[in-house]
mmCIF file of C-alpha atoms in Angstrom:
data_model
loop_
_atom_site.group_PDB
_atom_site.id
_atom_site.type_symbol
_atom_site.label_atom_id
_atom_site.label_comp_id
_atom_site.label_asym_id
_atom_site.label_seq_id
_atom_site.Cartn_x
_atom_site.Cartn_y
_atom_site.Cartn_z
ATOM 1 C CA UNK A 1 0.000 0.000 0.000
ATOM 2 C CA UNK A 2 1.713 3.528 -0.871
ATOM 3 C CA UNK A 3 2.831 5.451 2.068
ATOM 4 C CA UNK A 4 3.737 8.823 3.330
ATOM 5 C CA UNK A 5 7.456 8.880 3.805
ATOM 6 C CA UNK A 6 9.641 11.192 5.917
ATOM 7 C CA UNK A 7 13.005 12.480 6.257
ATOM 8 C CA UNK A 8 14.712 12.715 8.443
ATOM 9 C CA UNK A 9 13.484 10.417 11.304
ATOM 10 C CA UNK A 10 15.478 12.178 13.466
ATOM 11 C CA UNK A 11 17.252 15.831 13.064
ATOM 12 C CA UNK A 12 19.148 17.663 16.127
ATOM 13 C CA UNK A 13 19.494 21.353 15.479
ATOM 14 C CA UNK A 14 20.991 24.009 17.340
ATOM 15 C CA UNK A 15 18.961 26.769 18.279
ATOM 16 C CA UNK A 16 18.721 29.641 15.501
ATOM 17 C CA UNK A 17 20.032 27.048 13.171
ATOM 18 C CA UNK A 18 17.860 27.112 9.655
ATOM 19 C CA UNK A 19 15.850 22.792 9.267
ATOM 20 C CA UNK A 20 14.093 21.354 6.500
ATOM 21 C CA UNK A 21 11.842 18.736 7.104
ATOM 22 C CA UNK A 22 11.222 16.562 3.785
ATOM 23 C CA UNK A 23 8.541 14.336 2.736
ATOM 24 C CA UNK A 24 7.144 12.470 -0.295
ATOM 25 C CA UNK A 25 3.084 12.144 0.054
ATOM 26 C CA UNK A 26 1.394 9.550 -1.775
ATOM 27 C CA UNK A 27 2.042 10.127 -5.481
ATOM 28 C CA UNK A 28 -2.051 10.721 -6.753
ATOM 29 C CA UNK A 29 -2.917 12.878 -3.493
ATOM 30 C CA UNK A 30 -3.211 16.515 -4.292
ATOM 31 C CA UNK A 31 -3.958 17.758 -0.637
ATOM 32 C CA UNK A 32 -0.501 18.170 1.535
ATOM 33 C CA UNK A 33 -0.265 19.229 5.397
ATOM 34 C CA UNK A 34 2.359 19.518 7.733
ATOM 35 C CA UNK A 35 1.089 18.850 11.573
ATOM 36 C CA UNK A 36 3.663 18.544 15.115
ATOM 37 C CA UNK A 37 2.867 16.939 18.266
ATOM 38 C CA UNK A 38 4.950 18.208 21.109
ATOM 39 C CA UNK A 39 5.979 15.658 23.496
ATOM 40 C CA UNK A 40 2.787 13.765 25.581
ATOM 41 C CA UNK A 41 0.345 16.795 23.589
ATOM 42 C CA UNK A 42 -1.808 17.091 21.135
ATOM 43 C CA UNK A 43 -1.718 16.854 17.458
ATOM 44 C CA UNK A 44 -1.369 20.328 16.312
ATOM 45 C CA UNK A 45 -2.427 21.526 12.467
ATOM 46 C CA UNK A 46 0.518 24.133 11.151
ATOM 47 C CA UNK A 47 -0.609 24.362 7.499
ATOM 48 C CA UNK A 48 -2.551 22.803 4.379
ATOM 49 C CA UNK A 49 -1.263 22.810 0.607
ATOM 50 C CA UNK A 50 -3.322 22.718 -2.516
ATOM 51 C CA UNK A 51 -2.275 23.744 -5.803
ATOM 52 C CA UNK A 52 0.961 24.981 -5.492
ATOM 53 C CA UNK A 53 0.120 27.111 -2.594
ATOM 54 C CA UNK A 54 -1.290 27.176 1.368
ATOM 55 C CA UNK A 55 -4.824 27.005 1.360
ATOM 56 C CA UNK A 56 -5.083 26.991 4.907
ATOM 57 C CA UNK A 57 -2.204 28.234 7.759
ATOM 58 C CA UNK A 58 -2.844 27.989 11.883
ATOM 59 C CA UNK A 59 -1.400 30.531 14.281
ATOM 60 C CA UNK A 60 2.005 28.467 15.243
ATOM 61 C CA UNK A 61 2.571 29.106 11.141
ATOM 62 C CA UNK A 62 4.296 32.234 11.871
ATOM 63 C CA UNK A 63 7.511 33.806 9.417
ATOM 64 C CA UNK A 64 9.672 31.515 10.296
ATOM 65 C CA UNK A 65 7.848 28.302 8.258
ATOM 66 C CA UNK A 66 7.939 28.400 5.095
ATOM 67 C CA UNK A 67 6.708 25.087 3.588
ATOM 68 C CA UNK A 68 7.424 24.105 -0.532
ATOM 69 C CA UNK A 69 6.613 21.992 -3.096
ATOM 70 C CA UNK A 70 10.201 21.574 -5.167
ATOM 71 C CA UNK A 71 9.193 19.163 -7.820
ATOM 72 C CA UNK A 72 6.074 16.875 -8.266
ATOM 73 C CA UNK A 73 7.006 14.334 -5.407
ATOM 74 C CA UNK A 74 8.534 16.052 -2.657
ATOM 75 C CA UNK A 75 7.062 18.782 0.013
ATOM 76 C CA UNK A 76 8.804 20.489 2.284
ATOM 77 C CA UNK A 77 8.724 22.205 5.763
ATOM 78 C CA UNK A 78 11.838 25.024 6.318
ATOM 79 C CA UNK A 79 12.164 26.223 9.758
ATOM 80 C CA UNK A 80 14.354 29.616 9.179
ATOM 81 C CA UNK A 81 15.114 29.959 12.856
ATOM 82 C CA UNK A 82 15.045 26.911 14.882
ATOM 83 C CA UNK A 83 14.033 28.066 18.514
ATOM 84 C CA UNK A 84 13.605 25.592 21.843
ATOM 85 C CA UNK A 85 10.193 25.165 21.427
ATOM 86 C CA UNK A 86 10.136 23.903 18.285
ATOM 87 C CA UNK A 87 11.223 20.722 19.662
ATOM 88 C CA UNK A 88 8.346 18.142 18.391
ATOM 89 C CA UNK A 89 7.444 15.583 16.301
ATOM 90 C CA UNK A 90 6.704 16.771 12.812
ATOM 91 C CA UNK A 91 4.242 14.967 10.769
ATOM 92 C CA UNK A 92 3.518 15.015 7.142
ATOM 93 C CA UNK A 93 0.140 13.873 5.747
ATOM 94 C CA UNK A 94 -1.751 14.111 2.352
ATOM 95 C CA UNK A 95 -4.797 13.062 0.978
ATOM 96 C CA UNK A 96 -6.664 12.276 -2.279
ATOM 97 C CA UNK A 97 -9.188 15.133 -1.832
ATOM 98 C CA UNK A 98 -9.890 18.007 1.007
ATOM 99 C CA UNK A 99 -10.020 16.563 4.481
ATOM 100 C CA UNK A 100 -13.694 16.632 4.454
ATOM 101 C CA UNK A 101 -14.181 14.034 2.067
ATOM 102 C CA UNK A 102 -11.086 12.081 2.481
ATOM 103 C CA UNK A 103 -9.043 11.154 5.747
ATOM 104 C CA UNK A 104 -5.175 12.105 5.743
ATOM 105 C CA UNK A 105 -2.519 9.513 5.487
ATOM 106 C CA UNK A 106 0.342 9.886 7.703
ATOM 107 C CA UNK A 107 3.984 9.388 7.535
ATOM 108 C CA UNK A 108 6.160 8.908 11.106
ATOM 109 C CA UNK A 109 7.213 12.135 11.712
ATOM 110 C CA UNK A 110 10.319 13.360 12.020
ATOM 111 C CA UNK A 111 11.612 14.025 15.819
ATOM 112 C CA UNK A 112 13.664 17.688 16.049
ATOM 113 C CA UNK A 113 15.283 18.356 18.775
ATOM 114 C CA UNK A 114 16.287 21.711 19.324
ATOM 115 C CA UNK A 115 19.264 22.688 21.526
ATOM 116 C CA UNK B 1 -13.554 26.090 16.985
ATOM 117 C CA UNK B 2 -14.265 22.784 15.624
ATOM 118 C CA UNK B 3 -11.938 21.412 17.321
ATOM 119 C CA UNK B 4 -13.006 17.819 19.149
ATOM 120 C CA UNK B 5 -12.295 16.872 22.425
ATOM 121 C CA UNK B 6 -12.146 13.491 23.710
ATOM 122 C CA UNK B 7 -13.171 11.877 26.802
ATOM 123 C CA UNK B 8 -11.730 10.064 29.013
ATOM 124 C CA UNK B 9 -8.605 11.161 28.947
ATOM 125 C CA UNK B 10 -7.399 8.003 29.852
ATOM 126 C CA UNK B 11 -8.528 4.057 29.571
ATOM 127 C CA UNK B 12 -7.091 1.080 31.495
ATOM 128 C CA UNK B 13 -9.162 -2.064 30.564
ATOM 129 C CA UNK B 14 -8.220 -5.921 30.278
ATOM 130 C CA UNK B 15 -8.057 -7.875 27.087
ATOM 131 C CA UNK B 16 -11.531 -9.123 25.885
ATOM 132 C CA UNK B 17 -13.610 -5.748 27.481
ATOM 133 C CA UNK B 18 -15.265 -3.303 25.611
ATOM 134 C CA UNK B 19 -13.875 0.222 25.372
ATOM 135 C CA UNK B 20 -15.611 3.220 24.547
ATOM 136 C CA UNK B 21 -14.145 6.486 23.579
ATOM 137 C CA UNK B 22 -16.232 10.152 23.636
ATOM 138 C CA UNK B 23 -15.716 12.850 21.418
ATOM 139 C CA UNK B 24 -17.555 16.024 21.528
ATOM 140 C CA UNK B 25 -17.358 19.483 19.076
ATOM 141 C CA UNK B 26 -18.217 22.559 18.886
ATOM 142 C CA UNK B 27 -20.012 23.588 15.492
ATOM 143 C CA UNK B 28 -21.772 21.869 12.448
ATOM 144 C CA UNK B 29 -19.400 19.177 10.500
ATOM 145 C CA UNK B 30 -19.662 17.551 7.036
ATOM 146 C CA UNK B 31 -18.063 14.727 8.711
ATOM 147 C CA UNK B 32 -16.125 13.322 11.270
ATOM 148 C CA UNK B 33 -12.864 11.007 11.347
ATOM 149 C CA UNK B 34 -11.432 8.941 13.746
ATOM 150 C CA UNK B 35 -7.600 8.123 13.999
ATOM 151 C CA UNK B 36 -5.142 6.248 15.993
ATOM 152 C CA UNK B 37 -2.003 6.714 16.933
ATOM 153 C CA UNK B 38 0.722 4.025 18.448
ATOM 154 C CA UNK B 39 3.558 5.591 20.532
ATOM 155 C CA UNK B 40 5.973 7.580 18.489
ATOM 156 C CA UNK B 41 4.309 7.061 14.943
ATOM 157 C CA UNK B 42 2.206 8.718 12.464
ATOM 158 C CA UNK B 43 -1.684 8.948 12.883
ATOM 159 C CA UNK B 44 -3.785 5.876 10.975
ATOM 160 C CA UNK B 45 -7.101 6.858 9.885
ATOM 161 C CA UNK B 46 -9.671 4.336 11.246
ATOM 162 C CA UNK B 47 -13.313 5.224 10.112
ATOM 163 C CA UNK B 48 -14.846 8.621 8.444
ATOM 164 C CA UNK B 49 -18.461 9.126 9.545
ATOM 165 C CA UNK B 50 -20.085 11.740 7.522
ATOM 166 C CA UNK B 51 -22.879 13.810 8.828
ATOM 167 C CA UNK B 52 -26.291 12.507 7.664
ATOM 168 C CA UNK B 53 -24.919 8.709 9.306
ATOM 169 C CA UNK B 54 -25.551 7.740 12.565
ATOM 170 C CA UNK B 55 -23.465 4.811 13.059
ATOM 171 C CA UNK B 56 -20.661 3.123 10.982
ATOM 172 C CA UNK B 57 -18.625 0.235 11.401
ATOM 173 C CA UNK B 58 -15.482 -1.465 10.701
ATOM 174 C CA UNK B 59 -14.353 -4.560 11.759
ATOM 175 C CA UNK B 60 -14.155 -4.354 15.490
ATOM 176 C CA UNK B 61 -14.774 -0.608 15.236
ATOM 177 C CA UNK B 62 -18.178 0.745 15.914
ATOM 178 C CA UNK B 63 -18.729 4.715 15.739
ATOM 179 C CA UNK B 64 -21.756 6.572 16.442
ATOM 180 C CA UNK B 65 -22.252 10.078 15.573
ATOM 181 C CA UNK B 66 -25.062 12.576 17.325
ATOM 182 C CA UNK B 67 -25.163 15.811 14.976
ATOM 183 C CA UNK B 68 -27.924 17.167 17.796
ATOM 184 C CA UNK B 69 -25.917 16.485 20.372
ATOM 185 C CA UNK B 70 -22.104 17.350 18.664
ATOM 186 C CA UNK B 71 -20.548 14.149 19.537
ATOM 187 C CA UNK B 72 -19.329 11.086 18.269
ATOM 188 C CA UNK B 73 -18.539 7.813 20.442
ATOM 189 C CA UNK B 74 -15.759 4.885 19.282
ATOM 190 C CA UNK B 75 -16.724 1.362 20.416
ATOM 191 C CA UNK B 76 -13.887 -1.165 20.098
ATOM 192 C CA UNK B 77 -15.058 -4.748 20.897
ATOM 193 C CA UNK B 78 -13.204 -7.438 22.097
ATOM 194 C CA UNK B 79 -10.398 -5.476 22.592
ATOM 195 C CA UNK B 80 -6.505 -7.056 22.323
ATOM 196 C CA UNK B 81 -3.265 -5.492 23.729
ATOM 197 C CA UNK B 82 -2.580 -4.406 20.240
ATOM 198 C CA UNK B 83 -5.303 -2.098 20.430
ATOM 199 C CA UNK B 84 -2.959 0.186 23.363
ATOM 200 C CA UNK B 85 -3.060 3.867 21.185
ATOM 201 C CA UNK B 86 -4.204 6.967 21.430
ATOM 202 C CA UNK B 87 -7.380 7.577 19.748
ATOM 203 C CA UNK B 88 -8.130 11.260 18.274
ATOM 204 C CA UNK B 89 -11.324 12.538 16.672
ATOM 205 C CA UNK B 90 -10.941 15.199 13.922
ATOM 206 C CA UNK B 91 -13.350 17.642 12.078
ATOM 207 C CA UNK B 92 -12.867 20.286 9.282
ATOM 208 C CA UNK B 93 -11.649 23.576 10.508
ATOM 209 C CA UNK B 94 -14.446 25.275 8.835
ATOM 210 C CA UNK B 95 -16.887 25.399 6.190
ATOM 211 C CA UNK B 96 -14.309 25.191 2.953
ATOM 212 C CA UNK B 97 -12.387 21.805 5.044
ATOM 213 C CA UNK B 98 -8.826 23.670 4.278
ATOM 214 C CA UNK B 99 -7.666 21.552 7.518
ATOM 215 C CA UNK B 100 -8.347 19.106 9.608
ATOM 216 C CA UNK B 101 -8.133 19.305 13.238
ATOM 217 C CA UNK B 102 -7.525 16.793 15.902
ATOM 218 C CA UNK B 103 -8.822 16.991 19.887
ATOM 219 C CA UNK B 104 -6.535 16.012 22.631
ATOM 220 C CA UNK B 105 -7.234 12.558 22.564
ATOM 221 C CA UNK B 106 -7.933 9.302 24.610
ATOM 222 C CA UNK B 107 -4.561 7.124 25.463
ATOM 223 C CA UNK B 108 -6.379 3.400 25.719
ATOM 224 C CA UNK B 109 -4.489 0.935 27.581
ATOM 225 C CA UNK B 110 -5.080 -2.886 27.145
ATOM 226 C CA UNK B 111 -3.569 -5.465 29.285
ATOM 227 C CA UNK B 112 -3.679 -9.210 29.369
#
């Protein structure tokens, strides 16, 4: 069954340092998010993707994410400067249509760790 | 917000017991989903119950949905120590479903 894969599983950043978070979606979805779940808390939304640009952004989604679509299998989350609380897990999803009519498929999430 | 929230928080049960699993939001949905999540991966979608159902199932899965009361209950039957997750409910954001948003979750425990 296709998956959601993510890179790195694992990325340890110093603080103010620039991270990209990468991920391939499923190759016929068209919907992209990025989501992070800090430690023992809830599964927070950061930002939706849809033709080439964010359809949808939350709060946390501030100046310094930036998120990309390079080429027509990879999408991307840039953190410009990393700070402490960034620390989370990251995880990428897509789906074949809008959430409303089609559930997300997750990849495992990258861990950063930000020190 | 449509944000769900989940009760209990937590669930401790044996192997071969029923658990049941609340969710409650805030504002009309086109439908809701239920996910699970085993420690330290990725979310797994379980069932999507749209609005004009009022009960769905899925294997071992049974979900009810009450649009006049804004909630939405998971039944898992039998349950086995592989079922130990978290289980989140999710609705749209809004209207136009530009994101999905998850509550805080029940963390179900099974032992055997």
């Amino acid at each position: 069954e296709p998956e959601v894969t993510q890179t790195p599983s694992h990325q340890v950043t110093q603080m103010g340092q620039e991270v990209i978070l990468r991920c391939v979606p499923i190759s016929n979805h068209l919907y992209f998010y990025w989501y992070r779940q800090i430690l023992g808390q809830k599964v927070e939304f950061l930002v939706s993707f849809y033709n080439n640009e964010i359809s949808e952004k939350s709060e946390i989604f501030d100046d310094q994410f930036s998120v990309e679509r390079p080429d027509g299998s990879n999408f991307t989350l840039k953190i410009r400067s990393t700070k402490l609380e960034d620390s989370a897990m990251y995880f990428c999803a897509s789906s074949q249509t809008g959430p409303v009519g089609s559930p997300l498929h997750f990849g495992n999430g990258t861990r950063l760790t930000v020190t | 917000s449509q944000q769900g929230e989940e009760d209990p928080q937590a669930l401790s049960i044996q192997e071969g017991e029923n658990a049941t699993m609340n969710c409650s939001y805030k504002t009309s949905i086109n439908n809701l989903q239920w996910y699970r999540q085993n420690s330290g991966r990725g979310l797994v979608h379980l069932i999507l119950i749209r609005s004009n159902e009022r009960e769905k199932h899925s294997g071992r899965l049974r979900v009810t949905l009450d649009t006049s009361k804004k909630s939405s209950s998971l039944l898992i039957t039998a349950s086995r120590a592989a079922d130990t997750a978290s289980y989140f409910c999710a609705t749209a954001l809004n209207q136009a479903g530009t994101a999905l948003i998850f509550g805080k979750g029940t963390t179900l425990s099974v032992s055997s």
